[in-house]
Coordinates of C-alpha atoms in Angstrom, one line a residue:
Chain Z
M210 CA -135.7 -82.3 -66.4
K211 CA -135.8 -85.9 -67.5
V212 CA -136.5 -88.5 -64.8
F213 CA -135.0 -91.9 -65.3
H214 CA -136.5 -95.1 -63.9
M215 CA -134.9 -98.5 -63.3
I216 CA -136.5 -101.1 -65.4
V217 CA -136.0 -104.8 -64.5
D218 CA -136.7 -107.2 -67.3
V219 CA -138.1 -110.1 -65.1
D220 CA -137.9 -112.4 -68.1
R221 CA -134.1 -112.0 -68.3
C222 CA -133.2 -111.6 -64.6
L223 CA -131.4 -114.6 -63.1
H224 CA -131.8 -113.4 -59.5
C225 CA -128.0 -113.6 -59.0
G226 CA -127.8 -110.6 -56.7
G227 CA -124.8 -109.2 -58.5
C228 CA -126.4 -105.8 -58.8
V229 CA -127.3 -105.8 -55.1
G230 CA -123.7 -106.3 -54.0
S231 CA -122.2 -103.9 -56.6
C232 CA -124.7 -101.0 -55.9
P233 CA -122.6 -98.1 -54.5
V234 CA -125.5 -96.8 -52.5
N235 CA -127.1 -100.1 -51.3
A236 CA -130.3 -99.3 -53.0
I237 CA -131.2 -102.7 -54.4
F238 CA -132.7 -105.6 -52.5
L239 CA -133.3 -109.1 -53.7
N240 CA -136.0 -110.9 -52.0
D241 CA -135.1 -114.3 -53.5
F242 CA -136.9 -113.7 -56.8
I243 CA -138.0 -110.0 -56.6
L244 CA -135.6 -107.2 -57.3
E245 CA -136.5 -104.0 -55.5
F246 CA -135.0 -100.6 -55.9
S247 CA -135.2 -98.1 -53.0
D248 CA -135.4 -94.3 -53.2
R249 CA -131.7 -94.2 -52.5
C250 CA -131.1 -95.2 -56.2
N251 CA -129.4 -92.3 -57.9
R252 CA -129.6 -93.9 -61.4
C253 CA -125.8 -94.2 -61.6
G254 CA -126.2 -97.0 -64.1
R255 CA -123.6 -99.3 -62.6
C256 CA -126.0 -102.2 -62.3
V257 CA -127.1 -101.7 -65.9
K258 CA -123.5 -101.9 -67.1
L259 CA -122.6 -104.9 -65.0
C260 CA -125.6 -107.2 -65.5
P261 CA -124.4 -110.3 -67.2
V262 CA -127.7 -110.8 -69.1
Q263 CA -128.8 -107.3 -69.8
A264 CA -131.8 -107.5 -67.5
L265 CA -131.6 -103.9 -66.3
S266 CA -132.1 -100.6 -68.0
L267 CA -132.7 -97.0 -67.4
E268 CA -135.7 -95.5 -69.1
A269 CA -136.8 -91.9 -69.4
G270 CA -140.2 -91.4 -67.9
A271 CA -142.5 -88.6 -66.7
Chain S
M42 CA -144.0 -109.2 -33.2
R43 CA -142.2 -112.5 -32.7
T44 CA -138.9 -112.2 -31.1
I45 CA -136.1 -114.8 -30.8
E46 CA -133.2 -114.4 -28.3
C47 CA -129.9 -116.1 -29.0
D48 CA -126.2 -115.6 -28.5
V49 CA -125.2 -115.4 -32.2
V50 CA -127.3 -114.9 -35.3
V51 CA -125.7 -115.9 -38.6
V52 CA -127.2 -114.4 -41.7
G53 CA -126.8 -116.7 -44.7
A54 CA -126.3 -120.5 -44.8
G55 CA -123.5 -120.7 -47.3
P56 CA -120.1 -122.3 -46.4
G57 CA -119.0 -119.2 -44.4
G58 CA -122.3 -119.1 -42.4
S59 CA -122.4 -122.8 -41.7
M60 CA -118.8 -123.0 -40.6
A61 CA -119.4 -120.0 -38.3
A62 CA -122.6 -121.6 -36.9
K63 CA -120.9 -124.9 -36.4
Y64 CA -117.9 -123.5 -34.4
C65 CA -120.2 -121.1 -32.4
A66 CA -122.5 -124.0 -31.5
Q67 CA -119.6 -126.2 -30.7
G68 CA -118.3 -123.5 -28.4
G69 CA -121.6 -123.7 -26.5
L70 CA -123.2 -120.6 -28.0
D71 CA -126.9 -120.5 -28.7
T72 CA -126.7 -120.1 -32.5
V73 CA -129.4 -119.3 -35.0
M74 CA -128.6 -119.3 -38.7
I75 CA -131.1 -117.8 -41.2
E76 CA -131.3 -118.6 -44.9
K77 CA -133.2 -116.3 -47.4
K78 CA -133.7 -119.0 -50.0
H79 CA -135.9 -122.1 -49.9
E80 CA -133.0 -124.4 -50.3
I81 CA -129.4 -124.3 -49.0
G82 CA -126.9 -124.5 -51.7
A83 CA -129.3 -123.7 -54.5
P84 CA -129.7 -122.1 -57.0
L85 CA -126.0 -122.4 -57.8
R86 CA -123.8 -119.3 -57.9
C87 CA -120.5 -120.9 -58.3
A88 CA -118.1 -122.6 -60.7
E89 CA -117.6 -125.4 -58.1
G90 CA -113.8 -125.8 -58.5
V91 CA -111.8 -126.0 -55.3
S92 CA -108.3 -127.1 -54.2
K93 CA -107.9 -129.9 -51.8
K94 CA -105.3 -128.7 -49.3
W95 CA -107.4 -126.4 -47.2
L96 CA -110.2 -128.9 -46.3
A97 CA -108.2 -130.5 -43.5
E98 CA -107.3 -127.1 -42.2
V99 CA -110.9 -126.3 -41.5
G100 CA -111.9 -129.8 -40.3
I101 CA -113.9 -130.9 -43.4
E102 CA -113.5 -134.6 -44.3
P103 CA -113.7 -135.1 -48.1
D104 CA -117.0 -136.9 -48.9
P105 CA -117.9 -138.5 -52.2
V106 CA -121.4 -137.2 -51.6
W107 CA -120.3 -133.7 -52.6
I108 CA -117.2 -134.4 -54.7
R109 CA -118.4 -134.6 -58.3
A110 CA -115.1 -135.0 -60.0
D111 CA -111.4 -135.4 -59.0
M112 CA -109.1 -133.3 -61.3
V113 CA -105.7 -134.5 -62.4
G114 CA -104.5 -131.2 -63.6
A115 CA -105.2 -127.8 -65.2
V116 CA -104.8 -126.2 -68.6
I117 CA -104.1 -122.6 -69.1
K118 CA -104.8 -121.3 -72.5
S119 CA -104.1 -118.0 -74.3
P120 CA -106.4 -116.4 -76.9
S121 CA -104.4 -117.9 -79.8
G122 CA -104.4 -121.3 -78.3
Y123 CA -101.1 -121.6 -76.6
A124 CA -101.7 -124.0 -73.9
F125 CA -99.9 -124.9 -70.7
K126 CA -101.0 -128.2 -69.4
L127 CA -100.1 -129.3 -65.9
D128 CA -100.4 -133.0 -65.3
E129 CA -100.9 -134.9 -62.1
S130 CA -97.3 -134.6 -60.9
K131 CA -97.6 -130.8 -61.2
A132 CA -101.2 -130.5 -60.1
G133 CA -101.0 -128.2 -57.1
S134 CA -103.1 -126.3 -54.8
E135 CA -105.2 -124.4 -57.4
V136 CA -106.7 -127.6 -58.9
G137 CA -108.5 -130.3 -57.0
Y138 CA -112.1 -131.2 -56.8
V139 CA -115.2 -130.1 -58.7
L140 CA -118.0 -130.0 -56.2
E141 CA -121.7 -130.4 -56.1
R142 CA -122.3 -127.2 -54.2
H143 CA -125.9 -127.9 -53.5
L144 CA -124.8 -131.0 -51.6
F145 CA -121.6 -129.5 -50.1
D146 CA -123.5 -126.6 -48.6
K147 CA -126.1 -128.9 -47.1
A148 CA -123.4 -131.1 -45.6
L149 CA -121.8 -128.1 -43.9
A150 CA -125.3 -127.0 -42.7
R151 CA -125.8 -130.5 -41.3
D152 CA -122.5 -130.2 -39.4
A153 CA -123.7 -126.9 -37.9
V154 CA -126.9 -128.6 -36.9
K155 CA -125.1 -131.5 -35.4
A156 CA -123.1 -129.1 -33.3
G157 CA -126.4 -127.6 -32.1
A158 CA -127.2 -124.7 -34.3
R159 CA -130.8 -123.9 -35.3
I160 CA -131.6 -123.1 -38.9
M161 CA -134.5 -120.9 -40.1
M162 CA -135.2 -121.3 -43.8
R163 CA -137.0 -118.8 -46.0
T164 CA -135.9 -116.1 -43.5
Y165 CA -134.2 -113.0 -44.6
C166 CA -132.6 -110.1 -42.8
T167 CA -134.2 -106.7 -43.6
D168 CA -132.1 -104.5 -41.3
V169 CA -130.0 -104.5 -38.1
I170 CA -131.4 -103.4 -34.8
R171 CA -129.6 -100.6 -32.9
E172 CA -130.5 -99.6 -29.4
A173 CA -128.7 -96.8 -27.7
G174 CA -126.1 -97.0 -30.5
K175 CA -125.4 -100.7 -29.9
L176 CA -126.2 -103.5 -32.3
V177 CA -128.5 -105.9 -30.6
G178 CA -129.7 -108.1 -33.4
I179 CA -131.5 -108.1 -36.7
R180 CA -134.9 -107.5 -38.2
A181 CA -136.0 -110.4 -40.4
K182 CA -138.9 -111.8 -42.3
S183 CA -139.6 -115.5 -41.9
M184 CA -142.1 -117.0 -44.3
G185 CA -143.4 -113.5 -44.7
E186 CA -143.7 -112.8 -41.0
P187 CA -141.7 -109.8 -39.6
M188 CA -139.7 -110.7 -36.6
E189 CA -136.7 -109.7 -34.5
I190 CA -133.7 -111.9 -33.8
R191 CA -131.8 -110.5 -30.8
A192 CA -128.3 -111.6 -30.4
K193 CA -125.0 -110.6 -28.7
C194 CA -123.2 -110.8 -32.0
I195 CA -124.2 -110.9 -35.7
V196 CA -122.3 -112.9 -38.2
A197 CA -122.8 -111.4 -41.6
A198 CA -122.4 -114.3 -44.1
D199 CA -124.7 -112.9 -46.7
G200 CA -122.3 -113.4 -49.5
F201 CA -121.5 -111.1 -52.4
E202 CA -124.7 -109.0 -51.7
S203 CA -123.0 -108.1 -48.4
Q204 CA -125.9 -105.8 -47.1
V205 CA -125.9 -106.7 -43.5
G206 CA -122.5 -105.1 -43.0
R207 CA -123.6 -102.0 -44.8
W208 CA -126.7 -101.7 -42.6
A209 CA -124.4 -102.0 -39.7
G210 CA -122.2 -99.1 -41.0
I211 CA -119.4 -101.1 -42.5
D212 CA -118.4 -100.0 -45.9
T213 CA -118.5 -103.0 -48.2
K214 CA -118.7 -101.0 -51.4
L215 CA -116.5 -102.1 -54.2
A216 CA -114.6 -100.2 -56.9
L217 CA -115.5 -101.1 -60.4
N218 CA -112.1 -102.7 -61.1
D219 CA -112.7 -104.9 -58.1
L220 CA -116.0 -106.3 -59.4
C221 CA -116.3 -109.2 -61.8
S222 CA -119.6 -109.9 -63.6
C223 CA -120.0 -113.6 -64.3
L224 CA -122.2 -116.0 -66.2
Q225 CA -122.0 -119.8 -66.4
Y226 CA -123.8 -122.6 -68.2
R227 CA -123.9 -126.2 -67.1
M228 CA -123.2 -127.8 -70.5
V229 CA -124.2 -131.4 -71.1
N230 CA -123.0 -133.8 -73.9
C231 CA -119.8 -131.9 -74.4
D232 CA -116.4 -133.2 -75.5
A233 CA -114.4 -131.3 -73.0
D234 CA -111.6 -133.2 -71.2
M235 CA -113.2 -134.5 -68.0
E236 CA -110.0 -134.6 -66.0
Y237 CA -108.6 -131.1 -66.4
C238 CA -109.9 -127.7 -65.4
E239 CA -109.3 -125.3 -68.2
F240 CA -108.7 -121.5 -67.8
I241 CA -108.6 -119.3 -70.9
I242 CA -107.3 -115.8 -70.4
G243 CA -107.0 -112.8 -72.7
R244 CA -108.9 -109.6 -73.4
S245 CA -110.6 -110.9 -76.6
V246 CA -112.0 -114.0 -74.7
A247 CA -112.8 -112.5 -71.2
P248 CA -111.9 -108.8 -70.7
G249 CA -110.1 -108.5 -67.4
G250 CA -111.1 -111.9 -66.2
Y251 CA -111.1 -115.4 -67.6
L252 CA -113.2 -118.1 -69.1
W253 CA -113.4 -121.5 -67.4
I254 CA -114.3 -125.1 -68.2
F255 CA -114.7 -127.1 -65.0
P256 CA -115.7 -130.7 -65.9
K257 CA -118.1 -132.7 -63.8
G258 CA -117.8 -136.0 -65.5
G259 CA -120.0 -137.8 -68.0
G260 CA -119.7 -135.1 -70.6
I261 CA -121.0 -132.4 -68.2
A262 CA -119.0 -129.2 -67.5
N263 CA -119.5 -125.8 -65.9
V264 CA -118.5 -123.3 -68.6
G265 CA -118.4 -119.8 -67.4
I266 CA -116.9 -116.3 -67.8
G267 CA -116.0 -113.4 -65.6
I268 CA -115.5 -109.9 -66.9
M269 CA -113.9 -107.1 -65.0
G270 CA -116.3 -104.3 -64.1
T271 CA -114.3 -101.6 -65.7
M272 CA -114.4 -103.5 -69.0
A273 CA -118.0 -104.7 -68.9
K274 CA -121.0 -103.6 -70.8
S275 CA -124.5 -104.6 -70.2
G276 CA -125.1 -108.2 -71.2
E277 CA -121.6 -108.7 -72.4
A278 CA -120.8 -111.7 -70.2
K279 CA -123.5 -113.6 -72.1
T280 CA -122.3 -112.3 -75.5
Y281 CA -118.7 -113.4 -74.9
L282 CA -119.7 -116.8 -73.3
D283 CA -122.2 -117.6 -76.1
K284 CA -119.6 -116.8 -78.7
F285 CA -117.0 -119.0 -77.1
I286 CA -119.4 -121.9 -76.9
S287 CA -120.7 -121.6 -80.4
D288 CA -117.1 -121.3 -81.8
D289 CA -115.6 -124.2 -79.8
P290 CA -116.1 -127.6 -81.5
R291 CA -116.2 -129.4 -78.1
F292 CA -119.6 -127.8 -77.6
K293 CA -121.0 -128.5 -81.0
K294 CA -123.5 -131.1 -79.8
S295 CA -123.8 -129.7 -76.3
Q296 CA -126.6 -127.8 -74.7
A297 CA -127.0 -125.8 -71.5
V298 CA -129.1 -127.3 -68.7
E299 CA -128.5 -124.6 -66.2
T300 CA -127.8 -120.8 -66.4
V301 CA -126.0 -119.2 -63.5
G302 CA -125.4 -115.6 -62.9
G303 CA -123.2 -114.2 -60.2
F304 CA -120.6 -111.7 -59.3
V305 CA -117.3 -111.9 -57.4
S306 CA -115.3 -109.3 -55.7
T307 CA -111.6 -109.1 -56.6
C308 CA -110.3 -106.8 -54.0
P309 CA -107.9 -107.8 -51.2
G310 CA -110.6 -107.9 -48.5
L311 CA -112.3 -105.3 -46.4
D312 CA -110.2 -102.8 -44.5
C313 CA -111.7 -104.2 -41.3
A314 CA -114.2 -107.1 -41.2
V315 CA -115.4 -106.5 -37.6
D316 CA -117.1 -103.8 -35.6
D317 CA -118.9 -103.8 -32.2
N318 CA -121.2 -106.9 -32.1
I319 CA -120.7 -107.9 -35.8
I320 CA -118.3 -110.0 -37.8
L321 CA -118.3 -110.3 -41.6
V322 CA -117.1 -113.6 -43.1
G323 CA -116.3 -114.9 -46.6
D324 CA -117.7 -113.1 -49.7
A325 CA -119.5 -110.7 -47.4
A326 CA -116.1 -109.6 -46.1
R327 CA -114.8 -109.5 -49.7
I328 CA -112.3 -112.2 -48.8
I329 CA -111.9 -113.9 -52.1
D330 CA -108.9 -114.8 -54.2
P331 CA -108.7 -111.8 -56.6
I332 CA -107.1 -113.8 -59.4
T333 CA -109.1 -117.0 -59.3
G334 CA -112.3 -115.6 -57.9
G335 CA -112.3 -118.7 -55.6
G336 CA -114.0 -118.0 -52.3
I337 CA -115.1 -121.3 -50.7
C338 CA -111.9 -122.0 -48.8
H339 CA -111.8 -118.4 -47.6
A340 CA -115.4 -118.5 -46.5
C341 CA -114.8 -121.8 -44.6
R342 CA -111.6 -120.4 -42.9
T343 CA -113.2 -117.1 -41.9
G344 CA -116.3 -118.8 -40.8
M345 CA -114.3 -121.1 -38.6
Y346 CA -112.2 -118.2 -37.2
A347 CA -115.3 -116.3 -36.5
G348 CA -116.8 -119.2 -34.5
Q349 CA -113.6 -119.7 -32.6
V350 CA -113.2 -116.0 -31.7
L351 CA -116.9 -115.7 -30.7
T352 CA -116.5 -118.7 -28.4
E353 CA -113.7 -116.9 -26.6
C354 CA -115.7 -113.7 -26.5
A355 CA -118.6 -115.4 -24.9
K356 CA -116.4 -116.5 -22.0
K357 CA -115.8 -112.9 -21.1
G358 CA -119.2 -111.7 -22.3
D359 CA -117.4 -109.1 -24.4
F360 CA -118.4 -108.8 -28.1
S361 CA -117.0 -105.3 -28.7
K362 CA -114.8 -104.5 -31.7
G363 CA -111.7 -104.8 -29.6
A364 CA -112.7 -108.3 -28.4
L365 CA -113.4 -109.4 -31.9
M366 CA -110.1 -108.1 -33.3
P367 CA -108.4 -111.5 -32.9
Y368 CA -110.6 -112.6 -35.8
E369 CA -109.2 -109.8 -37.9
K370 CA -105.7 -110.9 -37.0
M371 CA -106.4 -114.5 -37.8
W372 CA -107.6 -114.0 -41.3
R373 CA -104.9 -111.5 -42.1
D374 CA -102.1 -113.6 -40.8
R375 CA -103.4 -116.5 -42.9
M376 CA -104.4 -114.8 -46.1
E377 CA -103.6 -111.1 -46.4
D378 CA -100.3 -111.3 -48.2
K379 CA -101.6 -113.7 -50.8
L380 CA -104.8 -111.7 -51.3
Y381 CA -102.8 -108.5 -51.8
R382 CA -100.3 -110.2 -54.1
N383 CA -103.0 -111.7 -56.2
W384 CA -104.9 -108.4 -56.3
M385 CA -101.9 -106.7 -57.7
A386 CA -101.3 -109.5 -60.2
K387 CA -104.9 -109.3 -61.3
E388 CA -104.6 -105.5 -61.9
R389 CA -101.5 -106.0 -64.0
L390 CA -102.8 -109.0 -66.0
A391 CA -105.9 -107.1 -66.9
E392 CA -103.8 -104.5 -68.6
L393 CA -102.1 -107.0 -71.0
D394 CA -103.2 -107.4 -74.6
D395 CA -103.8 -110.7 -76.3
E396 CA -100.3 -110.8 -77.9
T397 CA -98.6 -110.4 -74.5
I398 CA -100.8 -113.1 -73.0
D399 CA -99.9 -115.4 -75.8
E400 CA -96.3 -114.8 -75.2
L401 CA -96.7 -115.2 -71.4
V402 CA -98.5 -118.6 -71.7
R403 CA -95.9 -119.7 -74.3
L404 CA -93.1 -118.9 -71.9
I405 CA -94.8 -120.5 -68.9
S406 CA -95.3 -123.7 -71.0
T407 CA -91.6 -124.0 -71.5
S408 CA -90.8 -123.4 -67.9
D409 CA -90.2 -126.1 -65.3
I410 CA -93.0 -125.5 -62.8
K411 CA -93.0 -128.2 -60.1
E412 CA -96.5 -127.5 -58.9
V413 CA -99.2 -125.3 -60.4
N414 CA -100.5 -122.5 -58.3
V415 CA -100.8 -118.8 -58.7
Y416 CA -97.5 -118.3 -56.7
N417 CA -95.4 -120.5 -59.0
L418 CA -96.9 -118.9 -62.1
L419 CA -96.1 -115.5 -60.8
K420 CA -92.6 -116.6 -60.1
V421 CA -92.2 -117.5 -63.8
I422 CA -93.7 -114.2 -64.8
K423 CA -91.4 -112.4 -62.4
E424 CA -88.4 -114.1 -64.1
K425 CA -89.5 -113.6 -67.7
F426 CA -91.9 -110.6 -67.6
P427 CA -90.6 -108.6 -64.7
K428 CA -92.6 -105.5 -65.7
V429 CA -95.9 -107.3 -65.0
V430 CA -95.0 -107.8 -61.3
E431 CA -93.3 -104.4 -60.8
G432 CA -94.1 -102.9 -57.4
F433 CA -95.0 -106.1 -55.7
E434 CA -92.1 -108.4 -56.6
D435 CA -91.1 -108.8 -53.0
L436 CA -94.4 -110.6 -52.4
I437 CA -93.4 -113.3 -54.9

């Protein structure tokens, strides 16, 4: 089974918090400048789709 | 661990938080307001356009310190360039000032402090505290130091992120169609009209949302876009906005000096914005005009109502959901019909293709609207495009 990870492109992220408020499982926390994803993240991809500057992506990993 | 005891803890020092803190403190409550960021009102997450009418309602005196530009009207444009210009005589409640939010927010925070509230900067909430099933405060980190702030009631004013309510068990989750992904640049040296706010609608310009140009004087303007969640793709807000700016001759010699990201909710508000020992205000309660995305006046109103209701609750020492319900009644009485009507209108407008929007704007431009506001525009739509307002015509 493929495991997907959230990737935050810190060079693109504007720290706007949009992904935080739109996360359906409340799995994202923005500590001013640092975006953190908790274990609750189910990789639904909503934040990826909505990010205005394409700072988020899902990548296949080990 | 450091512990602070107070009557009310307000999470977030935006307009909603500061208004709540002000009215709580004025009512004699020991009020602590925390702010995650290192500056109140910055970085900007707002297009800064507000109407004027509501300021008196919430006891805010207009101050040149935070009014950057006074608008004389608004222009609504369709994708093909049909324009509906509303001059001063018709300028209604949807146009007004363009603010300096970083100064506006600080002014409201100052008013809260004047009333007696305490502010803790660089302090963010990490969770709520529950004891024997009852909310008794929040866990926070202040300058990196974990602490507890114990309070009789929490005011969640944490904006669009709206996490405090969720930690407390209130569902603030949004449907994809009730989310709008936004991006804005502060453009300098542009040739945009400095006296009119401009709204451009149409699927090819801003899918399910709109593009705005809010002038700030001296060749400066907030130029931004909102795209409905169902129609968004990753990074598309930027793609659409960049294309608009590069195609519009008014921005030929213009450059961006600030990039602002941000989301707005476009639902008619939470099902219930209170629970035992907690009140949600403003964006956190999803109380935003679903058509314009404007939320400052809603935040100020709900913040004020929250402070007034908590003052009453303190007299009886009862902060239960039942005791807080007058807050729910106040914001619904004042705003619910309009929020619901504009939510329905937003849903319908998002379905229209460019050609229909062209026709709509053309028709509106030939109509005799006395004053520009969403209500009057919907009245014209009801008359000329009854299909668009089918199902909620009695609200118009």
